[in-house]
PDB file of C-alpha atoms in Angstrom:
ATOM      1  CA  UNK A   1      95.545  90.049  76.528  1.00 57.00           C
ATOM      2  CA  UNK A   2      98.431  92.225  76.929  1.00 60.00           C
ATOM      3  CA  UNK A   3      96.505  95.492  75.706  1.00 56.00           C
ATOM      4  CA  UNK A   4      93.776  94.984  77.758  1.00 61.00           C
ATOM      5  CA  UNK A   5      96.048  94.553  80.470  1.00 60.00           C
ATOM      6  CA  UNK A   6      97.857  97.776  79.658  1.00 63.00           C
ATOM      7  CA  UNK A   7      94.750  99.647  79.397  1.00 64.00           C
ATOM      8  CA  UNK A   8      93.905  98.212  83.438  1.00 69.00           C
ATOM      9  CA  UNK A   9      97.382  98.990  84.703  1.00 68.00           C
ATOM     10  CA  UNK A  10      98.559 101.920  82.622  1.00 72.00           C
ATOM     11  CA  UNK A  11      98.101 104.784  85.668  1.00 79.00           C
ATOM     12  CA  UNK A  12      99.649 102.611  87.929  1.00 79.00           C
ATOM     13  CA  UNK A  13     102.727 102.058  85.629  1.00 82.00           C
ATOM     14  CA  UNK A  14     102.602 105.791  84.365  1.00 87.00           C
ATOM     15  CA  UNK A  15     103.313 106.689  88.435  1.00 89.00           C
ATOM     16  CA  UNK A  16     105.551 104.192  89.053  1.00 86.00           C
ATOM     17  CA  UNK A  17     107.327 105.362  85.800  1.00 90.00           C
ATOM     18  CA  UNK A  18     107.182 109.072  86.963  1.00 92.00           C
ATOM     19  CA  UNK A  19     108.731 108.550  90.741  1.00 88.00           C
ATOM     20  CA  UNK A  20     111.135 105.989  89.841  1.00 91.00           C
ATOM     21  CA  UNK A  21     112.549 107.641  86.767  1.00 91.00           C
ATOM     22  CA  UNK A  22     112.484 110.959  87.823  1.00 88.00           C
ATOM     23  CA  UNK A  23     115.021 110.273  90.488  1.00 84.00           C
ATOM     24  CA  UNK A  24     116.781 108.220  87.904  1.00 87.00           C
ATOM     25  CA  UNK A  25     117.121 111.048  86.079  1.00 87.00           C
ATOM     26  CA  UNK A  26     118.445 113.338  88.729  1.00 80.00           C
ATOM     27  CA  UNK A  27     121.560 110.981  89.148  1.00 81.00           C
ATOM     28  CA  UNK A  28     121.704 110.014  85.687  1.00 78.00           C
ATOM     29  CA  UNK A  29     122.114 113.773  84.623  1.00 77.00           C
ATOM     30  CA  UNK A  30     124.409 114.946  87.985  1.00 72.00           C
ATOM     31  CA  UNK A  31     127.837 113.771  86.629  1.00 61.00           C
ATOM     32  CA  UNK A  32     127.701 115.511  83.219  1.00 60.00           C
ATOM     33  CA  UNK A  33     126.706 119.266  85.509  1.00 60.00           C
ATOM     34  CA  UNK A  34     129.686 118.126  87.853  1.00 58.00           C
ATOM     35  CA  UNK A  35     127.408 117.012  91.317  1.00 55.00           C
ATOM     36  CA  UNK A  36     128.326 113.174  91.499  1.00 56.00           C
ATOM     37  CA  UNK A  37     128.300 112.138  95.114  1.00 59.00           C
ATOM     38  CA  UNK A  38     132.206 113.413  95.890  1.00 58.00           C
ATOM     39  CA  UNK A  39     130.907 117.168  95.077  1.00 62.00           C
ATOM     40  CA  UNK A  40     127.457 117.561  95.578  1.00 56.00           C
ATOM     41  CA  UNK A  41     127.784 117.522  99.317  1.00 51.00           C
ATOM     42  CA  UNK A  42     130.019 120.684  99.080  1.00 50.00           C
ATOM     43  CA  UNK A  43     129.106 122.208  95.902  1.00 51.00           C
ATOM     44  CA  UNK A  44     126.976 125.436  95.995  1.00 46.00           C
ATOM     45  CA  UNK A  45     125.352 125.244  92.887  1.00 47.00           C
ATOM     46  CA  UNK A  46     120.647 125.086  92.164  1.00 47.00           C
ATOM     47  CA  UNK A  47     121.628 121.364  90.866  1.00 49.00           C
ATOM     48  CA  UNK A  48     123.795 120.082  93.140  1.00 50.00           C
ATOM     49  CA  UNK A  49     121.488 120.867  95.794  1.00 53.00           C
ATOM     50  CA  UNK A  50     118.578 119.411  93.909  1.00 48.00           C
ATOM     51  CA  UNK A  51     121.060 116.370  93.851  1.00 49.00           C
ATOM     52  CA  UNK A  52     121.946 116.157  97.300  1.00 55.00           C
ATOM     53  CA  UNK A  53     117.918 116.250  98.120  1.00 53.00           C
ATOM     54  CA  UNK A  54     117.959 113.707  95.564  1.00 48.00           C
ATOM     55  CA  UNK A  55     120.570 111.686  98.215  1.00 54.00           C
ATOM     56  CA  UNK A  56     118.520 112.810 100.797  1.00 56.00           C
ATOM     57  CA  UNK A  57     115.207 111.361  99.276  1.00 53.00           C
ATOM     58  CA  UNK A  58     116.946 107.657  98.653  1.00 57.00           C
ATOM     59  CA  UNK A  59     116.511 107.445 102.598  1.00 63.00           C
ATOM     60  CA  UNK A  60     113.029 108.170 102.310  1.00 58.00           C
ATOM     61  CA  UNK A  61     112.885 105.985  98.990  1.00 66.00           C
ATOM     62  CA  UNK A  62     113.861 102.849 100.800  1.00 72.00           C
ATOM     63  CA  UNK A  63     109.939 101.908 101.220  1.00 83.00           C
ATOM     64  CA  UNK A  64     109.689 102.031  97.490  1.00 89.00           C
ATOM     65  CA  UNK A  65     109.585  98.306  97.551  1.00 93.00           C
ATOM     66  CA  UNK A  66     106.445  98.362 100.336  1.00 93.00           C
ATOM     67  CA  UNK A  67     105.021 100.869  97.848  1.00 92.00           C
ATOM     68  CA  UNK A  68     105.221  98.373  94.977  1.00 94.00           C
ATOM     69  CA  UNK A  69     103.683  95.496  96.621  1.00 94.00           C
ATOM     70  CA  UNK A  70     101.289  97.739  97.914  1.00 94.00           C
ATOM     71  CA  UNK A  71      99.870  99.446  94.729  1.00 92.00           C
ATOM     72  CA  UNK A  72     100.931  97.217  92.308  1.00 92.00           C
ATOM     73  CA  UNK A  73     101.264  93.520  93.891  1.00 92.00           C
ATOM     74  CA  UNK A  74      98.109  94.048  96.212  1.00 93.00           C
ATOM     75  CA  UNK A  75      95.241  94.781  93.502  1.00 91.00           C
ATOM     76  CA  UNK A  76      96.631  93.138  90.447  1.00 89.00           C
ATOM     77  CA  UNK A  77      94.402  90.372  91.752  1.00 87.00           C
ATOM     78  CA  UNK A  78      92.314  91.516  94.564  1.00 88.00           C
ATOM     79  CA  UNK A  79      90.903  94.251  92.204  1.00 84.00           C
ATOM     80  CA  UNK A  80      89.675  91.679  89.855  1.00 82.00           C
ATOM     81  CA  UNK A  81      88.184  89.521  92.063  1.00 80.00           C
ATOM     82  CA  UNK A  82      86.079  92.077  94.848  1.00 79.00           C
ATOM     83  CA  UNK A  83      84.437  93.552  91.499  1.00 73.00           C
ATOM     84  CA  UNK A  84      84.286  90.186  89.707  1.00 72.00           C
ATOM     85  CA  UNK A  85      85.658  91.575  86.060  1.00 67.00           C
ATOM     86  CA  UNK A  86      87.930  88.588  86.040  1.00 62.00           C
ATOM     87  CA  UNK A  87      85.132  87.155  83.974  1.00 62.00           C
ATOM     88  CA  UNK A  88      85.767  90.079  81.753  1.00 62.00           C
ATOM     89  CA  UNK A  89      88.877  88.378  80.052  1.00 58.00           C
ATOM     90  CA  UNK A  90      87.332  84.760  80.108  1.00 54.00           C
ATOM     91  CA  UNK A  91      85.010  86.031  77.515  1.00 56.00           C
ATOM     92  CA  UNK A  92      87.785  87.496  75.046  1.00 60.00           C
ATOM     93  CA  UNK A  93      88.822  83.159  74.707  1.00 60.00           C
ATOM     94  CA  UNK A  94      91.902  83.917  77.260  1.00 62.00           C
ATOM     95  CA  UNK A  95      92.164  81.259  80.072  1.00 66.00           C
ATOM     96  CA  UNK A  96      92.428  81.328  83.620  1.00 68.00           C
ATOM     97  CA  UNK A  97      96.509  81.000  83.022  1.00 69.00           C
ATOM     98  CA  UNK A  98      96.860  83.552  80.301  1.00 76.00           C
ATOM     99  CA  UNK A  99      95.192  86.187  82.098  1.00 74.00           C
ATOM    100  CA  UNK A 100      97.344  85.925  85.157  1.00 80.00           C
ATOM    101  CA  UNK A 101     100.616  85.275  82.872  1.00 84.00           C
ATOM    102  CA  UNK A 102      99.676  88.503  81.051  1.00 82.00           C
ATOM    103  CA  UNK A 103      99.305  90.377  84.088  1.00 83.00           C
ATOM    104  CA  UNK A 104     102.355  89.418  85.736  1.00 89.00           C
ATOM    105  CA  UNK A 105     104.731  89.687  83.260  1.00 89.00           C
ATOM    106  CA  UNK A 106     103.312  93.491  81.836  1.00 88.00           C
ATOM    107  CA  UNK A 107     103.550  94.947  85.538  1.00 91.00           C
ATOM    108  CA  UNK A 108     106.088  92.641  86.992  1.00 92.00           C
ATOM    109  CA  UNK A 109     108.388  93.025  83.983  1.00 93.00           C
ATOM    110  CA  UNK A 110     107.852  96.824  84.145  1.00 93.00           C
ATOM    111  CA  UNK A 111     108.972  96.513  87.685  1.00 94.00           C
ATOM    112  CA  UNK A 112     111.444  94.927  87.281  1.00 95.00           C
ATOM    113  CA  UNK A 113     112.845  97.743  84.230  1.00 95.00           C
ATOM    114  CA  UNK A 114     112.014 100.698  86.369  1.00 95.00           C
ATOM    115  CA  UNK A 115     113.806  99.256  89.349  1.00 95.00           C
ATOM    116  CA  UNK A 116     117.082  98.550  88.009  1.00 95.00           C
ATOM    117  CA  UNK A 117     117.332 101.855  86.199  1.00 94.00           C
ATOM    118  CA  UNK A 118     117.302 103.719  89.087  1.00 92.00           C
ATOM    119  CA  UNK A 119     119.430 101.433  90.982  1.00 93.00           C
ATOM    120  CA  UNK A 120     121.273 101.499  88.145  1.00 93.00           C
ATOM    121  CA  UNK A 121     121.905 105.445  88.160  1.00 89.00           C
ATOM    122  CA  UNK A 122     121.995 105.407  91.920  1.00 86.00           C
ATOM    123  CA  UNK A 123     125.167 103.613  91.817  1.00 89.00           C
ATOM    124  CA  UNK A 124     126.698 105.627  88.852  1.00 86.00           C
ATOM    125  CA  UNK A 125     126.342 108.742  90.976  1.00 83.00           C
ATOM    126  CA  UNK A 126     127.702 107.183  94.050  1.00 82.00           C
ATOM    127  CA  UNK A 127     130.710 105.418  92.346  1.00 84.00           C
ATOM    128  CA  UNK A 128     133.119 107.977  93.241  1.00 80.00           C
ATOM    129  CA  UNK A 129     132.858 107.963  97.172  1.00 79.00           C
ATOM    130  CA  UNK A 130     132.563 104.201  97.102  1.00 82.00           C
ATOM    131  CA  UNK A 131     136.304 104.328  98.020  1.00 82.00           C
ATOM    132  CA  UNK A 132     135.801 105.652 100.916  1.00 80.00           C
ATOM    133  CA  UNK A 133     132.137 104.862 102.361  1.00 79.00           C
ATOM    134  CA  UNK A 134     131.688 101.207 101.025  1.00 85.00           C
ATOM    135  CA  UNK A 135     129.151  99.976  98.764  1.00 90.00           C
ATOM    136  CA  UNK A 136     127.236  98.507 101.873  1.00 91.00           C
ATOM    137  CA  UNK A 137     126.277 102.016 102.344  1.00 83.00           C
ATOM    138  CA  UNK A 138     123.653 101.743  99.433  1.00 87.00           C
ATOM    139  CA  UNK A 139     122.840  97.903 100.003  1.00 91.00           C
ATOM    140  CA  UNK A 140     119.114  98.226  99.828  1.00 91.00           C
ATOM    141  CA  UNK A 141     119.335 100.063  96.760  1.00 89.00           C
ATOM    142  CA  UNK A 142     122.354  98.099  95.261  1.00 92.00           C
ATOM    143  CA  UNK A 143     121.766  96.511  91.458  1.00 94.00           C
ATOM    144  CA  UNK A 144     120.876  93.024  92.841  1.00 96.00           C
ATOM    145  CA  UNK A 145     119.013  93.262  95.891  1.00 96.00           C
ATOM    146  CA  UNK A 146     116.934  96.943  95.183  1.00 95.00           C
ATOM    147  CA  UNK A 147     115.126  95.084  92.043  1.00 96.00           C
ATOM    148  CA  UNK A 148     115.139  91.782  93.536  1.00 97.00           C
ATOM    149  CA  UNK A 149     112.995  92.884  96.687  1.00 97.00           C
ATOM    150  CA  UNK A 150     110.057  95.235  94.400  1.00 96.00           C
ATOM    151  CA  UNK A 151     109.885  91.999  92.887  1.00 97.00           C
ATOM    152  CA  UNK A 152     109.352  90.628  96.041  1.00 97.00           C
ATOM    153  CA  UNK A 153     106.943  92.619  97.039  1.00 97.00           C
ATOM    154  CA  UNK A 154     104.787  92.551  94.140  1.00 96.00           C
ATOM    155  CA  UNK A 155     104.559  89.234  94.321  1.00 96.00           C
ATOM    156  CA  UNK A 156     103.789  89.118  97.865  1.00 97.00           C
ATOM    157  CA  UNK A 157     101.120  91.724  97.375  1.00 96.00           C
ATOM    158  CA  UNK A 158     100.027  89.550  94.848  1.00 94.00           C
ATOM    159  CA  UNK A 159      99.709  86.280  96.537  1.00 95.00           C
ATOM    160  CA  UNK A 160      98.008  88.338  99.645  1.00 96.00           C
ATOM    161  CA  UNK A 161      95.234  90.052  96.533  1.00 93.00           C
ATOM    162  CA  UNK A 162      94.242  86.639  95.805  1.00 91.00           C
ATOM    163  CA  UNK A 163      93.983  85.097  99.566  1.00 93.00           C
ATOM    164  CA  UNK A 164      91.973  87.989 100.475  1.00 93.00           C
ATOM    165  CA  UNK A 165      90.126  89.308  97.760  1.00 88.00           C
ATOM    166  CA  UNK A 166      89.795  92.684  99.158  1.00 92.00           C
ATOM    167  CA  UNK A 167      91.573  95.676  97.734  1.00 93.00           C
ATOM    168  CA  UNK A 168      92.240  97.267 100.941  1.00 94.00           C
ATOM    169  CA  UNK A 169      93.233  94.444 103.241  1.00 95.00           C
ATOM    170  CA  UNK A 170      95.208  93.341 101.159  1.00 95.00           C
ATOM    171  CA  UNK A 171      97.224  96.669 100.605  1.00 95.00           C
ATOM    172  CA  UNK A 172      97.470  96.800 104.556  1.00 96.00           C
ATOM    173  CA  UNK A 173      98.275  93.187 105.191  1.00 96.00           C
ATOM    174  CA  UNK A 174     101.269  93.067 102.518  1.00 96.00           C
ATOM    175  CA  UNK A 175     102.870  96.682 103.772  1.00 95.00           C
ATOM    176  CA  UNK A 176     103.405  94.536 107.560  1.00 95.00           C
ATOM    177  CA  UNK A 177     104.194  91.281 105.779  1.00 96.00           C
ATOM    178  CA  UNK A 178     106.781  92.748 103.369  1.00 96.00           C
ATOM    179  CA  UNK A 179     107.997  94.992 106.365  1.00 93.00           C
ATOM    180  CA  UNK A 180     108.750  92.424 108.311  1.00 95.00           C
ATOM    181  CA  UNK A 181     110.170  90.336 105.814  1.00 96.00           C
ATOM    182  CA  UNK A 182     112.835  93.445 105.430  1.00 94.00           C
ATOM    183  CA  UNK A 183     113.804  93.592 109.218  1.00 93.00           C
ATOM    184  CA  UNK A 184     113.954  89.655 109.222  1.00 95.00           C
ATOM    185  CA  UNK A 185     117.140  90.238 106.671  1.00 96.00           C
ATOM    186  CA  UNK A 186     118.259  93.384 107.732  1.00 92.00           C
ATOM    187  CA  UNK A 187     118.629  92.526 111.736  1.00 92.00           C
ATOM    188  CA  UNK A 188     118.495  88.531 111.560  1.00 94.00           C
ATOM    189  CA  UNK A 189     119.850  86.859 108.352  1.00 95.00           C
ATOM    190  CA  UNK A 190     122.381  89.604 106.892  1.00 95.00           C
ATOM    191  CA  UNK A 191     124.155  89.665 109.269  1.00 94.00           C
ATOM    192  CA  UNK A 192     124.828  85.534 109.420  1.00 94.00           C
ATOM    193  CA  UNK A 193     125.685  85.382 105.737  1.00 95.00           C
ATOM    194  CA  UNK A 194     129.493  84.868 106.513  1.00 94.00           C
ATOM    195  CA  UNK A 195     131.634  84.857 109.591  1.00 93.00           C
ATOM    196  CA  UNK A 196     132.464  88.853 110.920  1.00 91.00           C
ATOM    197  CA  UNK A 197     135.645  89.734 111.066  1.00 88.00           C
ATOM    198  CA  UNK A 198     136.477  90.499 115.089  1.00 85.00           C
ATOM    199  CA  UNK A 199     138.945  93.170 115.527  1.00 81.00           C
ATOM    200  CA  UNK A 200     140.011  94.974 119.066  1.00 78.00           C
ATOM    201  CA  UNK A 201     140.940  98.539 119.347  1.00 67.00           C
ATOM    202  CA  UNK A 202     142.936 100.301 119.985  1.00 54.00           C
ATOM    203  CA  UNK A 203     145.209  97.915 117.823  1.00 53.00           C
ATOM    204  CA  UNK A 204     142.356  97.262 115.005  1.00 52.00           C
ATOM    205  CA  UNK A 205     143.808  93.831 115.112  1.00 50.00           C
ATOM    206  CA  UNK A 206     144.883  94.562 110.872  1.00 52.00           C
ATOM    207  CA  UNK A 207     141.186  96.249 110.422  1.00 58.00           C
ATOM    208  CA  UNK A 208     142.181  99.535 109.351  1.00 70.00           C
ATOM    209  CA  UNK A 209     139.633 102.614 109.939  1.00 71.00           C
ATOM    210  CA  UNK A 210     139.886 103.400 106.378  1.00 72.00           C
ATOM    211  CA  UNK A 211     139.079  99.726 105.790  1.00 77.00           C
ATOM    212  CA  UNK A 212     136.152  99.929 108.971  1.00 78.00           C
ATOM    213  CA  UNK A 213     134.652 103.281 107.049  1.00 77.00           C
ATOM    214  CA  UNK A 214     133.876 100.469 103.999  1.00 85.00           C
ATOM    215  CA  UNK A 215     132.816  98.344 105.748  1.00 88.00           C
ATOM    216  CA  UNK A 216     129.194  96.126 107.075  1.00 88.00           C
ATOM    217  CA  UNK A 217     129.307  97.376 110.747  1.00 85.00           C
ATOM    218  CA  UNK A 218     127.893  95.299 113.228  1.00 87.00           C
ATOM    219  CA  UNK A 219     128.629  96.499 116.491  1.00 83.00           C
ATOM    220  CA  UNK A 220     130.895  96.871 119.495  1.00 80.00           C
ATOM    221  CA  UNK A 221     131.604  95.275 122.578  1.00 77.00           C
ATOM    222  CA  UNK A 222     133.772  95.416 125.813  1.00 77.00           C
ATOM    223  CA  UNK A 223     136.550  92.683 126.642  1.00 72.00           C
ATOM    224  CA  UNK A 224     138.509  93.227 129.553  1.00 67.00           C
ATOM    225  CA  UNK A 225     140.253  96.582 128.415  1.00 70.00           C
ATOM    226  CA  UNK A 226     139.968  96.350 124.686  1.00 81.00           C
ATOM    227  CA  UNK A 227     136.716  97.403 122.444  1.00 80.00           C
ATOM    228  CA  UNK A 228     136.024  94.397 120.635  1.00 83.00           C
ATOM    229  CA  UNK A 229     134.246  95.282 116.808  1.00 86.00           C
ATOM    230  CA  UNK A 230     132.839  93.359 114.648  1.00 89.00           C
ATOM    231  CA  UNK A 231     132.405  93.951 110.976  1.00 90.00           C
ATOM    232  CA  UNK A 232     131.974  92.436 107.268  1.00 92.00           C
ATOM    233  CA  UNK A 233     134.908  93.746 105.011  1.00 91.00           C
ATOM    234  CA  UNK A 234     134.096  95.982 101.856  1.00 91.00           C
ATOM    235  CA  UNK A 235     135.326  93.082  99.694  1.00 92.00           C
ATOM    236  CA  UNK A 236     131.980  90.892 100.887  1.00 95.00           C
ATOM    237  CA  UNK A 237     129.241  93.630  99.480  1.00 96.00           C
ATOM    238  CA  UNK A 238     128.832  91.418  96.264  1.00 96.00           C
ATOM    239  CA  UNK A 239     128.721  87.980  97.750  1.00 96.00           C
ATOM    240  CA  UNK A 240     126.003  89.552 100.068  1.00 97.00           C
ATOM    241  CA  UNK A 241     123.918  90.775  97.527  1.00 97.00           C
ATOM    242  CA  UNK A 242     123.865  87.763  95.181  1.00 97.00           C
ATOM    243  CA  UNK A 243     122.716  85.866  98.397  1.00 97.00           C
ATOM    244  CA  UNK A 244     120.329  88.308  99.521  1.00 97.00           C
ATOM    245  CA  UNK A 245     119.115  88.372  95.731  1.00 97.00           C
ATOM    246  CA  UNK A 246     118.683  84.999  95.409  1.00 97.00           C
ATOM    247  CA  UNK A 247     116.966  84.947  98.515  1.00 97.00           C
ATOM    248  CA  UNK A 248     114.491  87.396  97.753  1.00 98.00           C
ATOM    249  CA  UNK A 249     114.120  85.691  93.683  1.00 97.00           C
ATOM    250  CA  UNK A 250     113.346  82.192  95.154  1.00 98.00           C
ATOM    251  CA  UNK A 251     110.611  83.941  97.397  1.00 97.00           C
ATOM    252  CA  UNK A 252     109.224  85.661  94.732  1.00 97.00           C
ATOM    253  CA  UNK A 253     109.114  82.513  92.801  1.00 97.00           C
ATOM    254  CA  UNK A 254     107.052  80.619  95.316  1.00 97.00           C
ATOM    255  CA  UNK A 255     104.963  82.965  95.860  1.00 97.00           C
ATOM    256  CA  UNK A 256     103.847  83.375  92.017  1.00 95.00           C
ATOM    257  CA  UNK A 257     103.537  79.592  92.490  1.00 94.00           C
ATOM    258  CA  UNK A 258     101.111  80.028  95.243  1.00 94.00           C
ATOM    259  CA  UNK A 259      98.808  82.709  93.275  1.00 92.00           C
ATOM    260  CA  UNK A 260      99.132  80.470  89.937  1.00 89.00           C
ATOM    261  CA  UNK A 261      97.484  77.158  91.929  1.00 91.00           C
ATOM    262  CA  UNK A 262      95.354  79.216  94.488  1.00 89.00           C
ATOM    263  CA  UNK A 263      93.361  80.983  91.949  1.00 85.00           C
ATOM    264  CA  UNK A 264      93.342  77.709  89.812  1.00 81.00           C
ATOM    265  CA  UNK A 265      92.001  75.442  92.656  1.00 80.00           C
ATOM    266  CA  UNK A 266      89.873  78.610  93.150  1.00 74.00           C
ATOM    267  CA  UNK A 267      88.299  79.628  90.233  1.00 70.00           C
ATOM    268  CA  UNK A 268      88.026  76.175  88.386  1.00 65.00           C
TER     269      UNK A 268
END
């Protein structure tokens, strides 16, 4: 079961492999040639440059996770059932459970890998301005919650494949669902996972701007004559993302529930 699910899902793990470790490699390789994140921004050097596009790119990189569900998550299943070569494995002695098992844990597990290595190296290059900009700068892309949300999304693409059973809808309907799902913890529930800190200016009320640069902003507003802001400290950014993690692992694990019975009510 698990070649013939390598031979389905190879070119879709070959270009997942080849976007999410090339950039890998760009960080991985810019500290040894001297362009972590504290030079590369004012270094003149071919690499550094190709390492501050690199930087550049992890803006544009954020959707990686909508790409995942998209053209991994969405056809795992859908694929298999629009063209009916489900029946395929059924005939090799592998059950109904095996067959999705064997799926998800090749291409989720790969995922999953691929994921944290370029978190991973994302975070090695930016170590050195964390000091001074905050690890909530790179709190999509962050150890915990950049794996924890392709998983995510995989699994929602997943769960959408087998509700559907079309390729294409299903590619469409999980990019809005999983997009939404992001802005719903971005703007709503981030936010709410502790108590701000409320501090007036111009006396900072003990929140210095160093400490403010680290920080979670959340935004300003206007009490009688003082500026009123409101903000998570620095010290929080790990707390959040084991929340926001487990938020996004117990999703993931319902929804793999939801596939597992939905094709077995299904398909029995």
């Amino acid at each position: 079961m698990t070649w013939l699910a390598w031979r389905q899902h190879r070119l879709g793990l070959a270009g997942f492999a080849a976007v999410f470790l090339g950039v890998a490699a760009i960080y991985g390789f810019s500290g040894a040639l001297d362009a972590d994140a504290r030079t590369v921004y004012t270094a003149a050097s071919g690499f550094s440059r190709l390492v501050k596009f690199g930087e550049d790119m992890s803006t544009y990189l954020q959707p990686l996770p909508l790409l995942v569900g998209m053209f991994a998550g969405a056809p795992l299943v859908s694929r298999e059932l629009e063209h009916h070569t489900f029946r395929y494995a059924w005939t090799q002695g592998v059950s109904r459970g095996r067959w999705l098992r064997g799926k998800v844990i090749l291409v989720g597990g790969a995922i999953l890998v691929l994921s944290a290595l370029l978190s991973a190296a994302h975070m090695s290059w930016f170590a050195p301005m964390a000091p001074e900009r905050g690890w909530f700068q790179l709190f999509n892309q962050s150890i915990l919650v950049f794996p924890a949300t392709c998983l995510f999304t995989f699994a929602l693409g997943m769960a959408i494949g087998a509700l559907v059973e079309r390729i294409v809808p299903a590619m469409a309907i999980t990019l809005v669902a999983a997009g939404a799902v992001f802005i719903l913890f971005a703007a709503v529930l981030r936010p709410n996972y502790s108590t701000p800190v409320v501090v007036s200016q111009p006396t900072l009320g003990g929140g210095s701007p160093e400490e403010l640069a680290r920080s979670y902003y959340l935004g300003s507003s206007v009490r009688g004559d003082l500026t009123e802001i409101s903000y998570h400290p620095a010290d929080r950014f790990w707390t959040f993302q084991f929340v926001e993690a487990g938020c996004y692992l117990a999703l993931t694990a319902a929804l793999l529930a939801l596939t597992f019975w939905w094709l077995s009510r299904k398909l029995s």
